[in-house]
Amino acid sequence: MAHQSGLRNMTAGGVAGHIFAFALPLLAGSFLQQLYNMVDSWVVGQYVGDSALAAVGVGFPVIFMFTSLFMGLSGGGTVVIAQFYGAGKLDRVRDAVDTIYTAFVWAAVPVTALALLAVEPILWLLRVDQSAYHDAWVYLMVVCAGLIGTIGYNLNAGILGGLGNSRSTLLFLATAAVLNIILDLTLVLWAGLGVLGVALGTIISQAFSWLFGLFYINRRYPQIAIHPFSRRFDRQLFRQIMGIGLPAGIQMSLVAVGSMVIMSKVNSYGEAYTAGYNVGYKVDQMAFLPVQSLSNALTAFVGQNMGARREDRARKGVRVGVVSAVAWSVIMAAVLIPLGPALIGFFSETDAVIQAGTAYLRGIMPFYVLFAVFFTLNNAMRGAGESVFPMVNTVLSLILLRVPSVYLMANRFGPEFMYYGFGVGWAAGFAATVIYYLSGRWKRRGSLADRDVPPTGDPL
């Protein structure tokens, strides 16, 4: 096992040890991220009102949609960097870092402008209740204006993830979480800014986390120092990164669109139902964090070992990830189904909100294990450079099957049954993913490091 200043070479040593050691900081960081998101919800729910709680919840899928393409760039960068690092091509790691940041600098302003222009049309499409409309507009306009911090943080995390370093990412997130909680309490409780205060706290903390990450990486890891305005751009390498990252980014954007279509149906049942759904969704996201962290660790693990031509080792890692994901999802289903009302009641004492949030958890938790395996195998295959099948399968199962199923269940049996439609999409995605993985076709692309060509880009 080779370590250098926190970087982790996962091509030798214990398989499970590497995966869990990499995943634990990711889990802690994701927990902190969800914690300050839940603090946002708790503060507005307790001290501003249910309309503000609904407004903040509406913002999540919208922001996720706008950042997804850059998250795809980050994910593609993780895989390419992991495979080059596993193959020992550190000069190409350096080229990948410069290329990723040059693309970010070019696109950040246009994406921010597009997001701001799209806020009002999206709120109209979501059928946001009039009581929550103004707060939702304020929240989205402010958070969209500060997208650069969120995107920059994800790029830093993706670069370090490919090098096996998740501890530094935890440090960046911890900084953001503490700052965000302080700003929430200050701007909402002391300054009385309501939803505006929550939004300002979010963008300030994320921007600080991104800039702190730049300083930390450049200071601690000079071999991959980030120079945002270096204008070094390798076109061939960018095509490789986007060949993996673009399908993932498109997938995440379309899933966000699907979530907004579902939210449009939820919003049609009124403010309290929207607030309950949003709280239930946050509890769900918190419960899924261990599976998400293991899956992200698996992407880097598979990437490094495929780069080192250790397919046997990559497969062992996948088995560890799948077994762990199954065990955790079964435990969460057993815990959240009976305890759902108490958890939702922590955020709002309104009976209608508690009932709506409980209906969400009872609808999705019986099928949780299917989604856990589906998600884990997709991330493992991305680590090997296969991102087209996960994109197509996710779009078919989570949008073309799940969304109509949710609407059908709602119209046929009532809103308390609509979330069983999630299980329809998850079951189809699970079956297709397992079959495709067992077929072995996901590894046909081979290692990117083996197919690498000399740099094609000079400073622009």
Short mmCIF file of C-alpha atoms in Angstrom, two decimals:
data_model
loop_
_atom_site.label_atom_id
_atom_site.label_comp_id
_atom_site.label_asym_id
_atom_site.label_seq_id
_atom_site.Cartn_x
_atom_site.Cartn_y
_atom_site.Cartn_z
CA MET A 1 0.00 0.00 0.00
CA ALA A 2 1.54 3.23 -1.12
CA HIS A 3 0.63 6.54 0.45
CA GLN A 4 2.09 9.90 -0.29
CA SER A 5 0.88 12.95 1.61
CA GLY A 6 -2.61 11.48 1.98
CA LEU A 7 -2.82 10.11 -1.57
CA ARG A 8 -3.87 6.46 -1.70
CA ASN A 9 -2.66 3.86 -4.20
CA MET A 10 -5.40 1.21 -4.12
CA THR A 11 -3.79 -1.25 -6.53
CA ALA A 12 -2.15 -3.25 -3.71
CA GLY A 13 -3.09 -4.23 -0.17
CA GLY A 14 -6.41 -5.22 1.39
CA VAL A 15 -9.40 -4.63 -0.88
CA ALA A 16 -12.03 -3.98 1.80
CA GLY A 17 -9.56 -1.93 3.84
CA HIS A 18 -8.91 0.47 0.96
CA ILE A 19 -12.58 0.84 0.08
CA PHE A 20 -13.76 1.49 3.65
CA ALA A 21 -10.80 3.76 4.46
CA PHE A 22 -11.61 5.82 1.37
CA ALA A 23 -15.38 5.73 1.97
CA LEU A 24 -15.39 6.77 5.64
CA PRO A 25 -14.17 10.36 5.07
CA LEU A 26 -16.61 10.61 2.15
CA LEU A 27 -19.39 9.45 4.46
CA ALA A 28 -18.42 11.91 7.17
CA GLY A 29 -18.26 14.72 4.62
CA SER A 30 -21.59 13.79 3.05
CA PHE A 31 -23.12 13.58 6.51
CA LEU A 32 -21.92 17.09 7.26
CA GLN A 33 -23.30 18.30 3.93
CA GLN A 34 -26.69 16.73 4.61
CA LEU A 35 -26.54 17.98 8.18
CA TYR A 36 -26.25 21.60 7.17
CA ASN A 37 -28.98 21.06 4.55
CA MET A 38 -31.17 19.68 7.32
CA VAL A 39 -30.20 22.57 9.57
CA ASP A 40 -31.48 24.85 6.79
CA SER A 41 -34.79 22.96 6.83
CA TRP A 42 -35.00 22.92 10.63
CA VAL A 43 -34.28 26.63 10.97
CA VAL A 44 -36.83 27.72 8.36
CA GLY A 45 -39.39 25.12 9.50
CA GLN A 46 -39.19 26.15 13.14
CA TYR A 47 -38.59 29.89 12.85
CA VAL A 48 -39.97 30.99 9.47
CA GLY A 49 -42.83 28.61 8.60
CA ASP A 50 -44.03 25.74 6.43
CA SER A 51 -44.10 27.92 3.30
CA ALA A 52 -40.40 28.66 3.70
CA LEU A 53 -39.73 24.97 4.37
CA ALA A 54 -41.50 24.09 1.13
CA ALA A 55 -39.57 26.80 -0.75
CA VAL A 56 -36.15 25.54 0.35
CA GLY A 57 -37.12 21.99 -0.59
CA VAL A 58 -38.21 23.06 -4.07
CA GLY A 59 -34.73 24.46 -4.67
CA PHE A 60 -32.76 21.22 -4.32
CA PRO A 61 -33.61 19.45 -7.60
CA VAL A 62 -33.32 22.73 -9.50
CA ILE A 63 -29.82 23.44 -8.18
CA PHE A 64 -28.86 19.82 -8.73
CA MET A 65 -29.94 20.05 -12.36
CA PHE A 66 -27.76 23.11 -13.00
CA THR A 67 -24.68 21.63 -11.33
CA SER A 68 -25.03 18.15 -12.83
CA LEU A 69 -23.02 18.75 -15.98
CA PHE A 70 -20.09 20.01 -13.91
CA MET A 71 -20.53 17.10 -11.53
CA GLY A 72 -20.22 14.93 -14.63
CA LEU A 73 -16.99 16.73 -15.50
CA SER A 74 -15.79 16.09 -11.96
CA GLY A 75 -16.79 12.42 -12.14
CA GLY A 76 -15.09 11.96 -15.50
CA GLY A 77 -12.00 13.62 -14.08
CA THR A 78 -12.03 11.22 -11.12
CA VAL A 79 -12.02 8.18 -13.41
CA VAL A 80 -9.37 9.50 -15.81
CA ILE A 81 -7.11 10.66 -12.98
CA ALA A 82 -7.61 7.36 -11.11
CA GLN A 83 -6.67 5.30 -14.15
CA PHE A 84 -3.59 7.42 -14.93
CA TYR A 85 -2.54 7.35 -11.29
CA GLY A 86 -3.01 3.58 -11.12
CA ALA A 87 -0.88 3.24 -14.28
CA GLY A 88 1.83 5.50 -12.83
CA LYS A 89 1.38 8.26 -15.44
CA LEU A 90 1.66 11.27 -13.13
CA ASP A 91 2.40 13.68 -15.99
CA ARG A 92 -1.02 12.88 -17.47
CA VAL A 93 -2.62 13.43 -14.08
CA ARG A 94 -1.18 16.95 -14.18
CA ASP A 95 -2.56 17.49 -17.70
CA ALA A 96 -6.01 16.29 -16.61
CA VAL A 97 -6.13 18.73 -13.68
CA ASP A 98 -5.26 21.70 -15.92
CA THR A 99 -7.76 20.64 -18.56
CA ILE A 100 -10.61 20.25 -16.05
CA TYR A 101 -10.09 23.68 -14.53
CA THR A 102 -9.69 25.43 -17.87
CA ALA A 103 -13.05 24.01 -18.97
CA PHE A 104 -14.58 25.18 -15.68
CA VAL A 105 -13.31 28.75 -16.09
CA TRP A 106 -14.73 28.96 -19.61
CA ALA A 107 -18.18 27.66 -18.70
CA ALA A 108 -18.89 28.92 -15.16
CA VAL A 109 -20.28 32.36 -16.07
CA PRO A 110 -22.54 31.19 -18.95
CA VAL A 111 -23.98 28.41 -16.79
CA THR A 112 -24.67 30.84 -13.93
CA ALA A 113 -26.42 33.26 -16.31
CA LEU A 114 -28.51 30.46 -17.77
CA ALA A 115 -29.52 29.29 -14.30
CA LEU A 116 -30.68 32.77 -13.29
CA LEU A 117 -32.74 33.17 -16.46
CA ALA A 118 -34.38 29.78 -15.96
CA VAL A 119 -35.58 30.30 -12.37
CA GLU A 120 -39.01 31.78 -13.12
CA PRO A 121 -39.93 29.35 -15.94
CA ILE A 122 -38.94 26.42 -13.73
CA LEU A 123 -41.02 27.66 -10.78
CA TRP A 124 -43.98 27.98 -13.13
CA LEU A 125 -43.49 24.44 -14.43
CA LEU A 126 -43.20 23.12 -10.88
CA ARG A 127 -46.61 24.60 -9.99
CA VAL A 128 -45.22 26.00 -6.74
CA ASP A 129 -47.99 27.04 -4.36
CA GLN A 130 -48.49 30.81 -4.26
CA SER A 131 -47.82 30.90 -0.53
CA ALA A 132 -44.30 29.54 -1.15
CA TYR A 133 -43.60 31.14 -4.56
CA HIS A 134 -41.81 34.31 -3.42
CA ASP A 135 -39.59 32.49 -0.94
CA ALA A 136 -38.73 29.86 -3.56
CA TRP A 137 -37.84 32.59 -6.09
CA VAL A 138 -35.58 34.39 -3.60
CA TYR A 139 -33.85 31.19 -2.54
CA LEU A 140 -33.21 30.00 -6.10
CA MET A 141 -32.02 33.36 -7.44
CA VAL A 142 -29.45 33.72 -4.66
CA VAL A 143 -28.22 30.11 -4.76
CA CYS A 144 -28.02 30.12 -8.58
CA ALA A 145 -25.94 33.29 -8.43
CA GLY A 146 -23.45 31.43 -6.23
CA LEU A 147 -23.24 28.19 -8.24
CA ILE A 148 -19.54 28.70 -8.88
CA GLY A 149 -18.69 27.74 -5.30
CA THR A 150 -20.65 24.48 -5.46
CA ILE A 151 -19.15 23.57 -8.83
CA GLY A 152 -15.61 24.43 -7.75
CA TYR A 153 -15.89 22.31 -4.62
CA ASN A 154 -17.04 19.31 -6.67
CA LEU A 155 -14.11 19.70 -9.06
CA ASN A 156 -11.63 19.76 -6.18
CA ALA A 157 -13.26 16.66 -4.69
CA GLY A 158 -13.18 14.86 -8.03
CA ILE A 159 -9.49 15.56 -8.57
CA LEU A 160 -8.50 14.36 -5.10
CA GLY A 161 -10.86 11.38 -5.35
CA GLY A 162 -9.01 10.04 -8.37
CA LEU A 163 -5.79 10.15 -6.34
CA GLY A 164 -7.35 8.19 -3.50
CA ASN A 165 -7.63 11.16 -1.14
CA SER A 166 -10.98 11.62 0.57
CA ARG A 167 -9.70 13.04 3.87
CA SER A 168 -8.98 16.47 2.41
CA THR A 169 -12.48 16.57 0.91
CA LEU A 170 -13.84 15.96 4.40
CA LEU A 171 -11.86 18.93 5.67
CA PHE A 172 -13.35 21.18 2.96
CA LEU A 173 -16.88 20.03 3.76
CA ALA A 174 -16.39 20.38 7.50
CA THR A 175 -15.34 23.97 6.95
CA ALA A 176 -18.44 24.63 4.84
CA ALA A 177 -20.78 22.89 7.30
CA VAL A 178 -19.60 24.81 10.36
CA LEU A 179 -19.68 28.13 8.51
CA ASN A 180 -23.12 27.41 7.06
CA ILE A 181 -24.63 26.57 10.44
CA ILE A 182 -23.16 29.73 11.98
CA LEU A 183 -24.49 31.84 9.11
CA ASP A 184 -27.94 30.22 9.32
CA LEU A 185 -28.25 31.01 12.98
CA THR A 186 -26.88 34.52 12.50
CA LEU A 187 -28.75 35.57 9.36
CA VAL A 188 -32.09 33.90 10.12
CA LEU A 189 -32.44 34.05 13.91
CA TRP A 190 -30.48 37.21 14.66
CA ALA A 191 -30.81 39.29 11.47
CA GLY A 192 -34.30 37.98 10.63
CA LEU A 193 -33.59 37.52 6.91
CA GLY A 194 -35.65 34.32 6.58
CA VAL A 195 -35.13 32.35 3.37
CA LEU A 196 -32.73 35.01 2.07
CA GLY A 197 -30.49 34.37 5.08
CA VAL A 198 -30.49 30.60 4.44
CA ALA A 199 -29.58 31.16 0.78
CA LEU A 200 -26.79 33.61 1.60
CA GLY A 201 -25.39 31.22 4.20
CA THR A 202 -25.35 28.44 1.61
CA ILE A 203 -23.47 30.30 -1.14
CA ILE A 204 -21.00 31.99 1.21
CA SER A 205 -20.05 28.72 2.91
CA GLN A 206 -19.72 26.84 -0.39
CA ALA A 207 -17.60 29.55 -1.98
CA PHE A 208 -15.32 29.60 1.05
CA SER A 209 -15.03 25.80 0.93
CA TRP A 210 -14.02 25.93 -2.75
CA LEU A 211 -11.42 28.68 -2.25
CA PHE A 212 -10.05 27.04 0.87
CA GLY A 213 -9.76 23.82 -1.16
CA LEU A 214 -7.73 25.59 -3.84
CA PHE A 215 -5.36 27.00 -1.24
CA TYR A 216 -5.04 23.67 0.58
CA ILE A 217 -4.37 21.60 -2.56
CA ASN A 218 -1.82 24.04 -3.92
CA ARG A 219 -0.03 24.25 -0.59
CA ARG A 220 -0.03 20.53 0.27
CA TYR A 221 0.15 18.89 -3.16
CA PRO A 222 2.35 21.05 -5.41
CA GLN A 223 2.61 18.18 -7.90
CA ILE A 224 -1.07 18.74 -8.80
CA ALA A 225 -1.27 22.46 -7.99
CA ILE A 226 -4.38 24.04 -9.52
CA HIS A 227 -3.90 27.12 -11.68
CA PRO A 228 -7.41 28.12 -12.82
CA PHE A 229 -6.19 30.60 -15.42
CA SER A 230 -3.29 28.59 -16.83
CA ARG A 231 -5.28 28.01 -20.07
CA ARG A 232 -3.55 24.64 -20.51
CA PHE A 233 -6.08 22.49 -22.30
CA ASP A 234 -5.54 19.03 -23.82
CA ARG A 235 -8.32 18.44 -26.34
CA GLN A 236 -7.84 14.69 -26.57
CA LEU A 237 -7.82 14.36 -22.81
CA PHE A 238 -10.91 16.54 -22.53
CA ARG A 239 -12.71 14.23 -24.95
CA GLN A 240 -11.78 11.26 -22.76
CA ILE A 241 -12.99 13.04 -19.61
CA MET A 242 -16.26 14.08 -21.21
CA GLY A 243 -16.71 10.66 -22.79
CA ILE A 244 -17.13 9.40 -19.23
CA GLY A 245 -18.41 12.53 -17.51
CA LEU A 246 -20.92 13.85 -20.05
CA PRO A 247 -23.21 10.81 -19.96
CA ALA A 248 -23.08 10.91 -16.16
CA GLY A 249 -23.82 14.65 -16.17
CA ILE A 250 -26.71 14.26 -18.61
CA GLN A 251 -28.02 11.40 -16.50
CA MET A 252 -27.95 13.48 -13.32
CA SER A 253 -29.59 16.44 -15.07
CA LEU A 254 -32.38 14.27 -16.45
CA VAL A 255 -32.91 12.59 -13.08
CA ALA A 256 -33.21 16.06 -11.57
CA VAL A 257 -35.79 16.92 -14.25
CA GLY A 258 -37.65 13.73 -13.35
CA SER A 259 -37.55 14.71 -9.68
CA MET A 260 -38.97 18.12 -10.57
CA VAL A 261 -41.81 16.48 -12.52
CA ILE A 262 -42.58 14.37 -9.44
CA MET A 263 -42.35 17.49 -7.28
CA SER A 264 -44.83 19.20 -9.59
CA LYS A 265 -47.32 16.45 -8.74
CA VAL A 266 -46.46 16.72 -5.04
CA ASN A 267 -46.92 20.49 -5.12
CA SER A 268 -50.43 20.06 -6.53
CA TYR A 269 -51.51 18.67 -3.15
CA GLY A 270 -50.65 21.89 -1.31
CA GLU A 271 -48.00 23.50 0.83
CA ALA A 272 -48.13 21.03 3.73
CA TYR A 273 -47.76 18.03 1.43
CA THR A 274 -44.78 19.67 -0.28
CA ALA A 275 -43.13 20.38 3.07
CA GLY A 276 -43.67 16.78 4.21
CA TYR A 277 -42.25 15.38 1.00
CA ASN A 278 -39.19 17.61 1.29
CA VAL A 279 -38.49 16.53 4.86
CA GLY A 280 -39.00 12.85 3.99
CA TYR A 281 -36.66 13.26 1.05
CA LYS A 282 -33.94 14.72 3.29
CA VAL A 283 -34.28 11.81 5.74
CA ASP A 284 -34.01 9.43 2.78
CA GLN A 285 -30.89 11.21 1.53
CA MET A 286 -29.28 10.97 4.95
CA ALA A 287 -30.05 7.24 5.17
CA PHE A 288 -28.54 6.61 1.73
CA LEU A 289 -25.24 8.33 2.48
CA PRO A 290 -23.26 5.17 3.38
CA VAL A 291 -24.26 3.51 0.09
CA GLN A 292 -23.42 6.66 -1.83
CA SER A 293 -20.03 6.98 -0.14
CA LEU A 294 -19.15 3.32 -0.74
CA SER A 295 -20.17 3.66 -4.38
CA ASN A 296 -18.03 6.75 -4.90
CA ALA A 297 -15.10 4.99 -3.25
CA LEU A 298 -15.71 2.06 -5.57
CA THR A 299 -15.48 4.33 -8.64
CA ALA A 300 -11.95 5.40 -7.66
CA PHE A 301 -10.98 1.87 -6.58
CA VAL A 302 -12.10 0.29 -9.85
CA GLY A 303 -10.51 3.13 -11.83
CA GLN A 304 -7.10 2.72 -10.26
CA ASN A 305 -7.13 -1.06 -10.59
CA MET A 306 -8.33 -1.06 -14.18
CA GLY A 307 -5.55 1.43 -14.92
CA ALA A 308 -3.09 -1.00 -13.31
CA ARG A 309 -4.65 -3.92 -15.28
CA ARG A 310 -5.93 -5.55 -12.07
CA GLU A 311 -9.42 -6.56 -13.19
CA ASP A 312 -9.56 -9.42 -10.69
CA ARG A 313 -8.96 -6.96 -7.89
CA ALA A 314 -11.56 -4.55 -9.28
CA ARG A 315 -14.17 -7.34 -9.23
CA LYS A 316 -13.35 -8.16 -5.59
CA GLY A 317 -13.95 -4.53 -4.75
CA VAL A 318 -17.33 -4.61 -6.46
CA ARG A 319 -18.37 -7.62 -4.38
CA VAL A 320 -17.39 -5.82 -1.18
CA GLY A 321 -19.38 -2.75 -2.24
CA VAL A 322 -22.53 -4.64 -3.22
CA VAL A 323 -22.67 -6.78 -0.07
CA SER A 324 -22.16 -3.70 2.12
CA ALA A 325 -24.84 -1.74 0.25
CA VAL A 326 -27.37 -4.56 0.63
CA ALA A 327 -26.73 -4.93 4.35
CA TRP A 328 -27.07 -1.20 5.03
CA SER A 329 -30.23 -0.72 2.97
CA VAL A 330 -31.99 -3.59 4.79
CA ILE A 331 -31.09 -2.04 8.15
CA MET A 332 -32.38 1.38 7.09
CA ALA A 333 -35.69 -0.04 5.89
CA ALA A 334 -36.14 -1.76 9.25
CA VAL A 335 -35.43 1.49 11.12
CA LEU A 336 -37.14 4.19 9.05
CA ILE A 337 -40.49 2.54 8.39
CA PRO A 338 -41.52 2.42 12.09
CA LEU A 339 -39.70 5.60 13.15
CA GLY A 340 -40.77 7.77 10.22
CA PRO A 341 -43.44 9.86 12.04
CA ALA A 342 -41.05 10.77 14.87
CA LEU A 343 -38.30 11.81 12.46
CA ILE A 344 -40.61 13.97 10.32
CA GLY A 345 -42.10 15.49 13.47
CA PHE A 346 -38.69 16.83 14.44
CA PHE A 347 -38.90 19.30 11.54
CA SER A 348 -42.57 20.25 11.71
CA GLU A 349 -45.36 19.69 14.23
CA THR A 350 -48.07 20.06 11.59
CA ASP A 351 -50.04 16.80 11.28
CA ALA A 352 -50.42 17.09 7.51
CA VAL A 353 -46.65 17.54 7.07
CA ILE A 354 -45.91 14.51 9.27
CA GLN A 355 -48.40 12.35 7.38
CA ALA A 356 -46.98 13.36 3.99
CA GLY A 357 -43.38 12.73 5.01
CA THR A 358 -44.26 9.38 6.56
CA ALA A 359 -46.08 8.32 3.38
CA TYR A 360 -42.90 9.01 1.39
CA LEU A 361 -40.71 6.85 3.65
CA ARG A 362 -43.22 3.98 3.79
CA GLY A 363 -43.53 4.02 0.02
CA ILE A 364 -39.83 3.85 -0.87
CA MET A 365 -38.13 1.93 1.92
CA PRO A 366 -39.37 -1.59 0.99
CA PHE A 367 -37.53 -1.21 -2.34
CA TYR A 368 -34.38 0.43 -0.96
CA VAL A 369 -32.15 -2.62 -1.45
CA LEU A 370 -32.89 -2.69 -5.20
CA PHE A 371 -31.81 0.92 -5.63
CA ALA A 372 -28.69 0.34 -3.51
CA VAL A 373 -27.43 -2.47 -5.78
CA PHE A 374 -28.43 -0.53 -8.92
CA PHE A 375 -26.52 2.56 -7.74
CA THR A 376 -23.42 0.65 -6.57
CA LEU A 377 -22.94 -1.34 -9.79
CA ASN A 378 -23.43 1.74 -11.96
CA ASN A 379 -20.68 3.58 -10.09
CA ALA A 380 -18.37 0.59 -10.31
CA MET A 381 -18.81 0.39 -14.08
CA ARG A 382 -18.10 4.11 -14.41
CA GLY A 383 -14.78 3.52 -12.70
CA ALA A 384 -13.89 1.20 -15.58
CA GLY A 385 -14.82 3.91 -18.11
CA GLU A 386 -18.31 2.62 -18.96
CA SER A 387 -20.78 5.45 -18.53
CA VAL A 388 -23.19 5.10 -21.48
CA PHE A 389 -25.06 2.06 -20.16
CA PRO A 390 -25.53 3.55 -16.65
CA MET A 391 -26.90 6.73 -18.26
CA VAL A 392 -29.34 4.92 -20.57
CA ASN A 393 -30.50 2.53 -17.87
CA THR A 394 -30.96 5.30 -15.31
CA VAL A 395 -32.95 7.47 -17.72
CA LEU A 396 -35.20 4.56 -18.68
CA SER A 397 -35.79 3.34 -15.14
CA LEU A 398 -35.82 6.56 -13.08
CA ILE A 399 -37.61 8.77 -15.59
CA LEU A 400 -39.52 6.82 -18.23
CA LEU A 401 -40.75 4.21 -15.72
CA ARG A 402 -40.64 5.83 -12.30
CA VAL A 403 -42.28 9.16 -13.13
CA PRO A 404 -45.35 7.77 -14.96
CA SER A 405 -45.71 5.14 -12.23
CA VAL A 406 -45.79 7.83 -9.55
CA TYR A 407 -48.49 9.76 -11.44
CA LEU A 408 -50.49 6.58 -12.08
CA MET A 409 -50.38 5.56 -8.42
CA ALA A 410 -51.37 9.06 -7.30
CA ASN A 411 -54.29 9.35 -9.72
CA ARG A 412 -55.52 5.81 -9.15
CA PHE A 413 -55.06 5.33 -5.41
CA GLY A 414 -54.34 8.78 -3.93
CA PRO A 415 -51.21 10.74 -2.95
CA GLU A 416 -50.30 8.49 -0.01
CA PHE A 417 -49.65 5.64 -2.49
CA MET A 418 -47.77 7.61 -5.15
CA TYR A 419 -44.30 6.78 -3.85
CA TYR A 420 -44.71 3.07 -4.55
CA GLY A 421 -44.05 4.15 -8.12
CA PHE A 422 -40.39 4.58 -7.13
CA GLY A 423 -40.16 0.83 -6.63
CA VAL A 424 -41.29 0.15 -10.20
CA GLY A 425 -38.40 2.15 -11.66
CA TRP A 426 -35.86 0.82 -9.16
CA ALA A 427 -36.80 -2.81 -9.87
CA ALA A 428 -36.35 -2.37 -13.63
CA GLY A 429 -33.02 -0.55 -13.17
CA PHE A 430 -31.79 -3.22 -10.75
CA ALA A 431 -32.57 -6.07 -13.13
CA ALA A 432 -30.94 -4.42 -16.16
CA THR A 433 -27.82 -3.38 -14.22
CA VAL A 434 -27.21 -6.83 -12.72
CA ILE A 435 -27.61 -8.52 -16.12
CA TYR A 436 -25.27 -6.04 -17.83
CA TYR A 437 -22.62 -6.29 -15.13
CA LEU A 438 -22.63 -10.10 -15.18
CA SER A 439 -22.31 -10.04 -18.98
CA GLY A 440 -18.88 -8.40 -18.60
CA ARG A 441 -19.46 -5.97 -21.47
CA TRP A 442 -18.78 -3.01 -19.19
CA LYS A 443 -15.01 -3.73 -19.33
CA ARG A 444 -14.74 -3.80 -23.12
CA ARG A 445 -13.43 -0.24 -23.25
CA GLY A 446 -10.21 -1.22 -21.47
CA SER A 447 -7.97 1.13 -19.53
CA LEU A 448 -7.80 4.75 -20.65
CA ALA A 449 -4.12 4.72 -19.73
CA ASP A 450 -3.51 1.92 -22.25
CA ARG A 451 -5.26 3.90 -24.99
CA ASP A 452 -3.65 7.23 -24.12
CA VAL A 453 -2.08 9.42 -26.79
CA PRO A 454 0.49 12.22 -26.39
CA PRO A 455 -0.86 15.63 -25.32
CA THR A 456 -2.54 17.58 -28.10
CA GLY A 457 -3.14 20.87 -26.35
CA ASP A 458 -0.79 23.79 -25.81
CA PRO A 459 -1.58 26.85 -23.70
CA LEU A 460 -4.52 28.64 -25.32
#
